[in-house]
CSV table of C-alpha atoms in Angstrom, one decimal:
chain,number,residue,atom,x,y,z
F,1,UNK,CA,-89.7,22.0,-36.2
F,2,UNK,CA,-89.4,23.6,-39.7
F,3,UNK,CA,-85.6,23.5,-39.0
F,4,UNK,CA,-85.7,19.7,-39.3
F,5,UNK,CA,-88.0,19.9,-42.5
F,6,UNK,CA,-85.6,22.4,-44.2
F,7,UNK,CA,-82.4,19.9,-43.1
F,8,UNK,CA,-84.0,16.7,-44.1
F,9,UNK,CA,-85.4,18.2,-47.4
F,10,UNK,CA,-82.2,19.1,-47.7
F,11,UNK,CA,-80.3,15.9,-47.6
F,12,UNK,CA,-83.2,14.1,-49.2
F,13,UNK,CA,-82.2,16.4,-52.5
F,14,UNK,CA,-78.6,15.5,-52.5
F,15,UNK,CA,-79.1,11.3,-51.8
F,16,UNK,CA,-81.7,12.3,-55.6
F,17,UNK,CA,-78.7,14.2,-57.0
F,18,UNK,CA,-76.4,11.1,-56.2
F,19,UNK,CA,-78.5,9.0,-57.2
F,20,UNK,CA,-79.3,10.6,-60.4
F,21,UNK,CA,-75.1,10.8,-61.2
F,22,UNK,CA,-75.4,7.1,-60.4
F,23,UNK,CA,-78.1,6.9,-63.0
F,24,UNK,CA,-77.0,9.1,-65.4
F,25,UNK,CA,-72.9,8.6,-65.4
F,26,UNK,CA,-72.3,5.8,-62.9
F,27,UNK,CA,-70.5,7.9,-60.4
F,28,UNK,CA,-71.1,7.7,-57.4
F,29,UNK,CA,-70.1,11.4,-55.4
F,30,UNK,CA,-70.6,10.0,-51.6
F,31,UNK,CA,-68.3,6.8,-52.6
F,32,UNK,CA,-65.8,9.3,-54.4
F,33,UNK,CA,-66.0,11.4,-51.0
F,34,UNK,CA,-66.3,9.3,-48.2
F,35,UNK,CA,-65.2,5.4,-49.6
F,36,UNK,CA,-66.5,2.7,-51.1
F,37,UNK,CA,-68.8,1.4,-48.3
F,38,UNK,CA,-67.3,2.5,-45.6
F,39,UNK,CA,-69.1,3.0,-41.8
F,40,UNK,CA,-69.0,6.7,-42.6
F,41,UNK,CA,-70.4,6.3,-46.4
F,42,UNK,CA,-73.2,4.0,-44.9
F,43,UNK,CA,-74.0,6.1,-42.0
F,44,UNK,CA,-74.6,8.5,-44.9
F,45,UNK,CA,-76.6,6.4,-46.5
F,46,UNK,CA,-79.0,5.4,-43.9
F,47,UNK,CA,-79.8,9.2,-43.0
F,48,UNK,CA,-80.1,10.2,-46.3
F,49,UNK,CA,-82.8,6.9,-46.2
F,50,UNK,CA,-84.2,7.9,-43.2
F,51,UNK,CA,-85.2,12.0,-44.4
F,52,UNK,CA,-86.4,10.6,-47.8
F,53,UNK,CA,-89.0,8.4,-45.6
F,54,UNK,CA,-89.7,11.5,-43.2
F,55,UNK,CA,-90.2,13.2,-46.2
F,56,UNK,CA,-93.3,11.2,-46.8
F,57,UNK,CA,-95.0,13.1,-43.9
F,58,UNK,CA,-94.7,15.9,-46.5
F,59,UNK,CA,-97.8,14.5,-48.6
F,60,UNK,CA,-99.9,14.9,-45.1
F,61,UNK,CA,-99.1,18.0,-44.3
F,62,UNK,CA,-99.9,19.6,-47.8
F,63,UNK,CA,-102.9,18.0,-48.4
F,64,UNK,CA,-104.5,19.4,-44.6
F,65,UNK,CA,-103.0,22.6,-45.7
F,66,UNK,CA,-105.1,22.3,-49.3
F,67,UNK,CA,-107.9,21.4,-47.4
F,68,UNK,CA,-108.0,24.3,-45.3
């Protein structure tokens, strides 16, 4: 299971660096790679959404292991 935390970490940092290029330059480096809105640029999307909300389990798992 720490495989799928380390992958999902992982694309959770990249959708943060994208969206901080958004934020910071407007440039957008999944668009520039994949299209603008394209079935493969959305797939992208939606797993990069779905391992930022996996990522939530995070705040569980750290505060049992504080606790212990």
């Amino acid at each position: 299971m720490k495989w799928l935390d380390y992958t999902l970490l992982v694309l959770a940092v990249i959708g943060c660096i994208n969206w901080g290029l958004v934020g910071f330059f407007q440039f957008n480096l999944v668009s520039l790679l994949f299209g603008d809105m394209t079935w493969l640029t959305r797939i992208i999307y939606a797993v990069v959404g779905l391992s930022g909300l996996y990522m939530i389990s995070f705040f569980g798992r750290i505060r049992s292991t504080m606790e212990d």
